[in-house]
mmCIF file of C-alpha atoms in Angstrom:
data_model
loop_
_atom_site.group_PDB
_atom_site.id
_atom_site.type_symbol
_atom_site.label_atom_id
_atom_site.label_comp_id
_atom_site.label_asym_id
_atom_site.label_seq_id
_atom_site.Cartn_x
_atom_site.Cartn_y
_atom_site.Cartn_z
ATOM 1 C CA MET A 1 -29.625 -50.818 37.575
ATOM 2 C CA LYS A 2 -31.727 -49.126 40.235
ATOM 3 C CA LEU A 3 -35.371 -48.225 40.625
ATOM 4 C CA ILE A 4 -35.705 -45.594 43.373
ATOM 5 C CA CYS A 5 -39.247 -45.467 44.732
ATOM 6 C CA PHE A 6 -41.080 -42.884 46.813
ATOM 7 C CA THR A 7 -44.015 -44.108 48.822
ATOM 8 C CA TYR A 8 -47.578 -42.852 48.942
ATOM 9 C CA ALA A 9 -49.011 -41.322 52.137
ATOM 10 C CA GLY A 10 -48.916 -43.823 54.988
ATOM 11 C CA GLY A 11 -46.571 -46.149 53.124
ATOM 12 C CA ASN A 12 -43.205 -47.622 54.043
ATOM 13 C CA LYS A 13 -40.252 -49.314 52.379
ATOM 14 C CA TYR A 14 -42.375 -52.399 51.649
ATOM 15 C CA SER A 15 -45.087 -50.481 49.789
ATOM 16 C CA TYR A 16 -43.963 -51.689 46.353
ATOM 17 C CA ARG A 17 -43.076 -55.277 47.295
ATOM 18 C CA ASN A 18 -45.865 -56.623 45.036
ATOM 19 C CA PHE A 19 -43.938 -55.290 42.025
ATOM 20 C CA ARG A 20 -40.830 -57.379 42.735
ATOM 21 C CA PRO A 21 -41.966 -60.576 40.913
ATOM 22 C CA PHE A 22 -42.617 -58.572 37.730
ATOM 23 C CA ILE A 23 -39.512 -56.363 37.690
ATOM 24 C CA ASN A 24 -36.365 -57.681 35.993
ATOM 25 C CA ASP A 25 -34.392 -59.432 38.723
ATOM 26 C CA LYS A 26 -31.268 -57.477 37.765
ATOM 27 C CA VAL A 27 -33.000 -54.262 38.846
ATOM 28 C CA GLU A 28 -32.550 -53.250 42.459
ATOM 29 C CA ILE A 29 -35.723 -51.740 43.915
ATOM 30 C CA ILE A 30 -34.968 -49.172 46.616
ATOM 31 C CA THR A 31 -37.919 -47.613 48.450
ATOM 32 C CA MET A 32 -37.347 -44.625 50.699
ATOM 33 C CA GLU A 33 -38.468 -44.953 54.337
ATOM 34 C CA LEU A 34 -39.838 -41.897 56.129
ATOM 35 C CA PRO A 35 -39.628 -41.356 59.909
ATOM 36 C CA GLY A 36 -42.398 -42.643 62.164
ATOM 37 C CA ARG A 37 -42.993 -45.994 60.463
ATOM 38 C CA GLY A 38 -41.334 -49.314 59.680
ATOM 39 C CA SER A 39 -37.665 -49.411 60.634
ATOM 40 C CA ARG A 40 -37.854 -45.724 61.681
ATOM 41 C CA ILE A 41 -40.927 -46.005 63.883
ATOM 42 C CA VAL A 42 -39.236 -44.451 66.912
ATOM 43 C CA GLU A 43 -38.517 -41.211 65.025
ATOM 44 C CA PRO A 44 -41.069 -38.364 65.049
ATOM 45 C CA LEU A 45 -43.347 -37.949 62.036
ATOM 46 C CA LEU A 46 -42.658 -35.130 59.593
ATOM 47 C CA ASP A 47 -45.595 -32.982 58.497
ATOM 48 C CA LYS A 48 -43.728 -30.379 56.433
ATOM 49 C CA MET A 49 -42.789 -31.129 52.834
ATOM 50 C CA ASN A 50 -39.419 -29.359 52.999
ATOM 51 C CA GLU A 51 -38.417 -31.601 55.927
ATOM 52 C CA ILE A 52 -39.546 -34.720 54.070
ATOM 53 C CA VAL A 53 -37.624 -33.729 50.944
ATOM 54 C CA GLU A 54 -34.450 -33.054 52.922
ATOM 55 C CA ASP A 55 -34.744 -36.417 54.683
ATOM 56 C CA VAL A 56 -35.417 -38.326 51.453
ATOM 57 C CA TYR A 57 -32.725 -36.469 49.509
ATOM 58 C CA ASN A 58 -30.095 -37.653 51.970
ATOM 59 C CA GLN A 59 -31.359 -41.208 51.527
ATOM 60 C CA VAL A 60 -31.273 -40.953 47.732
ATOM 61 C CA LEU A 61 -27.742 -39.597 47.315
ATOM 62 C CA PRO A 62 -25.889 -42.887 47.994
ATOM 63 C CA HIS A 63 -27.978 -44.665 45.350
ATOM 64 C CA ILE A 64 -27.846 -42.403 42.311
ATOM 65 C CA SER A 65 -25.851 -43.710 39.382
ATOM 66 C CA ASP A 66 -25.628 -43.382 35.620
ATOM 67 C CA ASN A 67 -28.550 -45.727 35.088
ATOM 68 C CA TYR A 68 -31.402 -45.333 37.513
ATOM 69 C CA MET A 69 -35.018 -44.256 37.282
ATOM 70 C CA MET A 70 -37.526 -42.970 39.816
ATOM 71 C CA TYR A 71 -41.110 -43.907 40.556
ATOM 72 C CA GLY A 72 -43.583 -42.376 42.978
ATOM 73 C CA HIS A 73 -47.292 -42.862 43.606
ATOM 74 C CA SER A 74 -49.518 -40.096 45.021
ATOM 75 C CA MET A 75 -47.413 -38.336 47.682
ATOM 76 C CA GLY A 76 -44.451 -40.212 46.241
ATOM 77 C CA ALA A 77 -44.965 -38.467 42.894
ATOM 78 C CA ILE A 78 -44.834 -35.055 44.558
ATOM 79 C CA VAL A 79 -41.782 -35.964 46.638
ATOM 80 C CA GLY A 80 -40.029 -37.535 43.651
ATOM 81 C CA ASN A 81 -40.537 -34.414 41.565
ATOM 82 C CA LEU A 82 -39.053 -32.211 44.284
ATOM 83 C CA ILE A 83 -36.114 -34.596 44.700
ATOM 84 C CA ILE A 84 -35.323 -34.417 40.970
ATOM 85 C CA HIS A 85 -35.445 -30.615 41.104
ATOM 86 C CA LYS A 86 -33.054 -30.670 44.056
ATOM 87 C CA LEU A 87 -30.695 -33.064 42.270
ATOM 88 C CA ASN A 88 -30.832 -30.832 39.212
ATOM 89 C CA ASN A 89 -30.053 -27.706 41.212
ATOM 90 C CA GLU A 90 -27.145 -29.489 42.918
ATOM 91 C CA ASN A 91 -25.759 -30.739 39.558
ATOM 92 C CA LYS A 92 -26.135 -34.382 40.580
ATOM 93 C CA PRO A 93 -26.763 -37.241 38.109
ATOM 94 C CA LEU A 94 -30.429 -37.256 37.123
ATOM 95 C CA PRO A 95 -32.626 -40.328 36.633
ATOM 96 C CA SER A 96 -33.133 -41.716 33.153
ATOM 97 C CA SER A 97 -36.872 -41.210 33.595
ATOM 98 C CA PHE A 98 -39.531 -40.364 36.149
ATOM 99 C CA LEU A 99 -42.742 -42.371 36.443
ATOM 100 C CA ALA A 100 -45.441 -40.638 38.507
ATOM 101 C CA SER A 101 -48.848 -42.108 39.293
ATOM 102 C CA GLY A 102 -51.995 -41.102 41.157
ATOM 103 C CA SER A 103 -51.230 -37.402 41.288
ATOM 104 C CA SER A 104 -52.280 -34.228 39.560
ATOM 105 C CA SER A 105 -49.427 -31.840 38.863
ATOM 106 C CA PRO A 106 -47.790 -30.003 41.791
ATOM 107 C CA PHE A 107 -49.336 -26.772 40.506
ATOM 108 C CA ILE A 108 -52.875 -28.148 40.686
ATOM 109 C CA ARG A 109 -52.533 -29.879 44.050
ATOM 110 C CA GLY A 110 -52.458 -26.619 45.954
ATOM 111 C CA SER A 111 -56.014 -25.840 44.869
ATOM 112 C CA LYS A 112 -57.504 -29.179 45.940
ATOM 113 C CA LYS A 113 -59.863 -29.392 48.907
ATOM 114 C CA LYS A 114 -57.966 -30.024 52.154
ATOM 115 C CA ILE A 115 -58.710 -33.108 54.255
ATOM 116 C CA HIS A 116 -55.849 -33.241 56.787
ATOM 117 C CA ASP A 117 -57.744 -31.097 59.300
ATOM 118 C CA LEU A 118 -61.037 -33.037 59.134
ATOM 119 C CA ASP A 119 -62.350 -34.565 62.346
ATOM 120 C CA GLU A 120 -61.311 -38.159 63.045
ATOM 121 C CA VAL A 121 -64.422 -39.858 61.681
ATOM 122 C CA SER A 122 -64.603 -37.757 58.508
ATOM 123 C CA PHE A 123 -60.879 -38.183 57.882
ATOM 124 C CA GLN A 124 -61.068 -41.962 58.218
ATOM 125 C CA GLN A 125 -64.098 -42.139 55.920
ATOM 126 C CA LYS A 126 -62.332 -40.041 53.308
ATOM 127 C CA ILE A 127 -59.185 -42.170 53.400
ATOM 128 C CA ILE A 128 -61.080 -45.470 53.276
ATOM 129 C CA GLY A 129 -63.051 -44.119 50.318
ATOM 130 C CA LEU A 130 -59.840 -43.703 48.320
ATOM 131 C CA GLY A 131 -59.339 -47.462 48.312
ATOM 132 C CA GLY A 132 -56.069 -49.275 48.823
ATOM 133 C CA LEU A 133 -56.632 -50.269 52.456
ATOM 134 C CA PRO A 134 -57.167 -54.029 52.871
ATOM 135 C CA LYS A 135 -60.349 -55.195 54.573
ATOM 136 C CA GLU A 136 -58.313 -56.716 57.420
ATOM 137 C CA LEU A 137 -56.859 -53.286 58.219
ATOM 138 C CA ILE A 138 -60.174 -51.451 58.029
ATOM 139 C CA GLU A 139 -61.715 -53.933 60.466
ATOM 140 C CA ASN A 140 -58.830 -53.706 62.961
ATOM 141 C CA GLN A 141 -59.184 -50.609 65.125
ATOM 142 C CA GLU A 142 -55.746 -51.056 66.682
ATOM 143 C CA LEU A 143 -54.099 -50.952 63.248
ATOM 144 C CA LEU A 144 -56.237 -47.982 62.229
ATOM 145 C CA ASP A 145 -55.135 -46.117 65.353
ATOM 146 C CA TYR A 146 -51.531 -46.754 64.278
ATOM 147 C CA MET A 147 -52.004 -45.856 60.610
ATOM 148 C CA PHE A 148 -54.171 -42.745 60.646
ATOM 149 C CA PRO A 149 -51.776 -40.402 62.500
ATOM 150 C CA ILE A 150 -49.153 -41.318 59.869
ATOM 151 C CA LEU A 151 -51.604 -40.678 57.052
ATOM 152 C CA ARG A 152 -52.739 -37.371 58.532
ATOM 153 C CA SER A 153 -49.147 -36.205 58.949
ATOM 154 C CA ASP A 154 -48.216 -37.154 55.378
ATOM 155 C CA ILE A 155 -51.339 -35.563 53.908
ATOM 156 C CA LYS A 156 -50.788 -32.385 55.915
ATOM 157 C CA ALA A 157 -47.308 -32.133 54.378
ATOM 158 C CA ILE A 158 -48.820 -32.424 50.901
ATOM 159 C CA GLU A 159 -51.718 -30.045 51.453
ATOM 160 C CA THR A 160 -49.768 -27.293 53.211
ATOM 161 C CA ASN A 161 -46.884 -27.318 50.759
ATOM 162 C CA LEU A 162 -46.596 -24.079 48.794
ATOM 163 C CA TYR A 163 -45.184 -25.134 45.453
ATOM 164 C CA ASN A 164 -42.784 -22.756 43.726
ATOM 165 C CA GLU A 165 -42.026 -23.335 40.071
ATOM 166 C CA ASP A 166 -38.391 -24.291 39.556
ATOM 167 C CA ILE A 167 -36.044 -24.572 36.578
ATOM 168 C CA LYS A 168 -37.165 -27.427 34.361
ATOM 169 C CA TYR A 169 -35.159 -30.625 34.612
ATOM 170 C CA HIS A 170 -34.296 -32.654 31.506
ATOM 171 C CA VAL A 171 -35.873 -35.959 32.521
ATOM 172 C CA PRO A 172 -38.689 -37.741 30.627
ATOM 173 C CA ILE A 173 -41.916 -37.868 32.649
ATOM 174 C CA ARG A 174 -44.685 -40.429 32.296
ATOM 175 C CA VAL A 175 -47.824 -39.982 34.398
ATOM 176 C CA LEU A 176 -50.442 -42.635 35.153
ATOM 177 C CA CYS A 177 -53.785 -41.882 36.807
ATOM 178 C CA GLY A 178 -56.916 -43.842 37.675
ATOM 179 C CA SER A 179 -60.059 -43.257 35.632
ATOM 180 C CA GLU A 180 -62.123 -42.922 38.831
ATOM 181 C CA GLU A 181 -59.818 -40.475 40.594
ATOM 182 C CA ASP A 182 -60.675 -36.835 41.174
ATOM 183 C CA ILE A 183 -58.050 -35.880 38.602
ATOM 184 C CA THR A 184 -58.847 -34.337 35.238
ATOM 185 C CA GLU A 185 -56.852 -34.561 32.033
ATOM 186 C CA GLU A 186 -55.886 -30.905 32.440
ATOM 187 C CA ASP A 187 -54.620 -31.663 35.963
ATOM 188 C CA VAL A 188 -52.330 -34.287 34.473
ATOM 189 C CA LYS A 189 -51.167 -32.278 31.464
ATOM 190 C CA ASP A 190 -49.791 -29.622 33.806
ATOM 191 C CA TRP A 191 -47.017 -32.076 34.749
ATOM 192 C CA GLU A 192 -45.380 -31.144 31.444
ATOM 193 C CA ARG A 193 -44.341 -27.818 32.985
ATOM 194 C CA GLU A 194 -41.770 -29.700 35.098
ATOM 195 C CA THR A 195 -39.608 -31.057 32.289
ATOM 196 C CA SER A 196 -37.749 -29.926 29.191
ATOM 197 C CA SER A 197 -37.737 -33.535 27.984
ATOM 198 C CA THR A 198 -40.605 -35.750 26.801
ATOM 199 C CA PHE A 199 -43.960 -36.057 28.564
ATOM 200 C CA THR A 200 -46.657 -38.716 28.214
ATOM 201 C CA TYR A 201 -49.653 -39.775 30.286
ATOM 202 C CA ASP A 202 -52.291 -42.497 30.517
ATOM 203 C CA PHE A 203 -55.513 -43.081 32.427
ATOM 204 C CA LEU A 204 -55.987 -46.650 33.663
ATOM 205 C CA LYS A 205 -59.197 -48.128 35.005
ATOM 206 C CA GLY A 206 -59.578 -47.812 38.760
ATOM 207 C CA ASN A 207 -59.633 -45.540 41.813
ATOM 208 C CA HIS A 208 -56.713 -43.846 43.534
ATOM 209 C CA PHE A 209 -55.017 -47.206 44.098
ATOM 210 C CA PHE A 210 -55.504 -48.393 40.527
ATOM 211 C CA ILE A 211 -51.842 -49.404 40.576
ATOM 212 C CA LEU A 212 -52.770 -52.551 42.532
ATOM 213 C CA ASP A 213 -54.794 -53.742 39.530
ATOM 214 C CA HIS A 214 -52.136 -52.834 36.959
ATOM 215 C CA ILE A 215 -48.904 -54.070 38.519
ATOM 216 C CA GLU A 216 -47.786 -56.002 35.426
ATOM 217 C CA PHE A 217 -48.491 -53.070 33.091
ATOM 218 C CA ILE A 218 -46.556 -50.648 35.291
ATOM 219 C CA SER A 219 -43.732 -53.158 35.705
ATOM 220 C CA ASP A 220 -43.462 -53.446 31.922
ATOM 221 C CA ILE A 221 -43.032 -49.663 31.693
ATOM 222 C CA ILE A 222 -40.230 -49.867 34.236
ATOM 223 C CA ASN A 223 -38.523 -52.871 32.602
ATOM 224 C CA ASN A 224 -38.653 -51.242 29.170
ATOM 225 C CA GLN A 225 -36.867 -48.199 30.523
ATOM 226 C CA PHE A 226 -33.752 -50.309 31.119
ATOM 227 C CA VAL A 227 -33.765 -51.760 27.599
ATOM 228 C CA LYS A 228 -31.825 -48.662 26.479
ATOM 229 C CA ALA A 229 -28.892 -49.870 28.566
ATOM 230 C CA PRO A 230 -28.944 -53.710 28.428
ATOM 231 C CA ILE A 231 -28.742 -55.386 31.785
ATOM 232 C CA ALA A 232 -25.569 -57.411 32.192
ATOM 233 C CA ASN A 233 -25.752 -61.118 32.983
#
C-alpha cells in the first residue's frame, strides 16, 4: 500500500513527515524530492514545469502498483495532476484516488496574479503572508537566504506553465482548500474537468497551510481510501 506525495513549493521529501503518526503503519509514504534541496541539494533548481514533471515521473514509475494513491498540496497538486495525465497517456497503472489540497484548478491558476518576479522584499512578504513558515525560519536570515531561491524557482515553474487540457483520466479526485485562501468555490469546481470519475471538495478553516491544522482529518481521508483493499497483517 503506497501513498505517493508531491510537495508544495519549497518543500522536500520530509514535507509530510507530520502525517506519519496518523497514517496506517502498513501504508508506505513516498514523497518525491526535487533537485536543489534535501538529498539533491547539489543539483540545479528546475524552474520549468515540464522539466519538473519529467523528473518526478521518473521517480514515480518504480513505485506505482495496483493499490496506491496520490496526494499533493499547492504546487504538489498541480504536479500530481500532470503526473496522472502522463501515466494515463502512457497506459501505466493509475492511482486509486487523487487528493489535492491548497490549489485552484490548473485552468484557473494561469489567470492568477504572478509573484515570482517580485523584488526580494515584496516576494518574501508575500510568501510569509501565506503562512506555513515557522517563526524560527522567518527570524533566521541565513535560512531565508537558502529557502527563497528554491521558492522563487518553484513558483516560477507554476506561474509560467501554460496548461493544455488533456484527455480525462478515470481517477476519483477530492480537493481540499483553506477558507482563508484566495481560492473561490468556482476555482475548485473546475478541477472536475480533469476526471471522468467522481469529484468532491471541501473547504477547511485556515490559510494556505490549513493542512497543518487538519492533519488528522486529512489522514483519515487517506486511511479510508485503503479500506477498499484491506491491508494485510
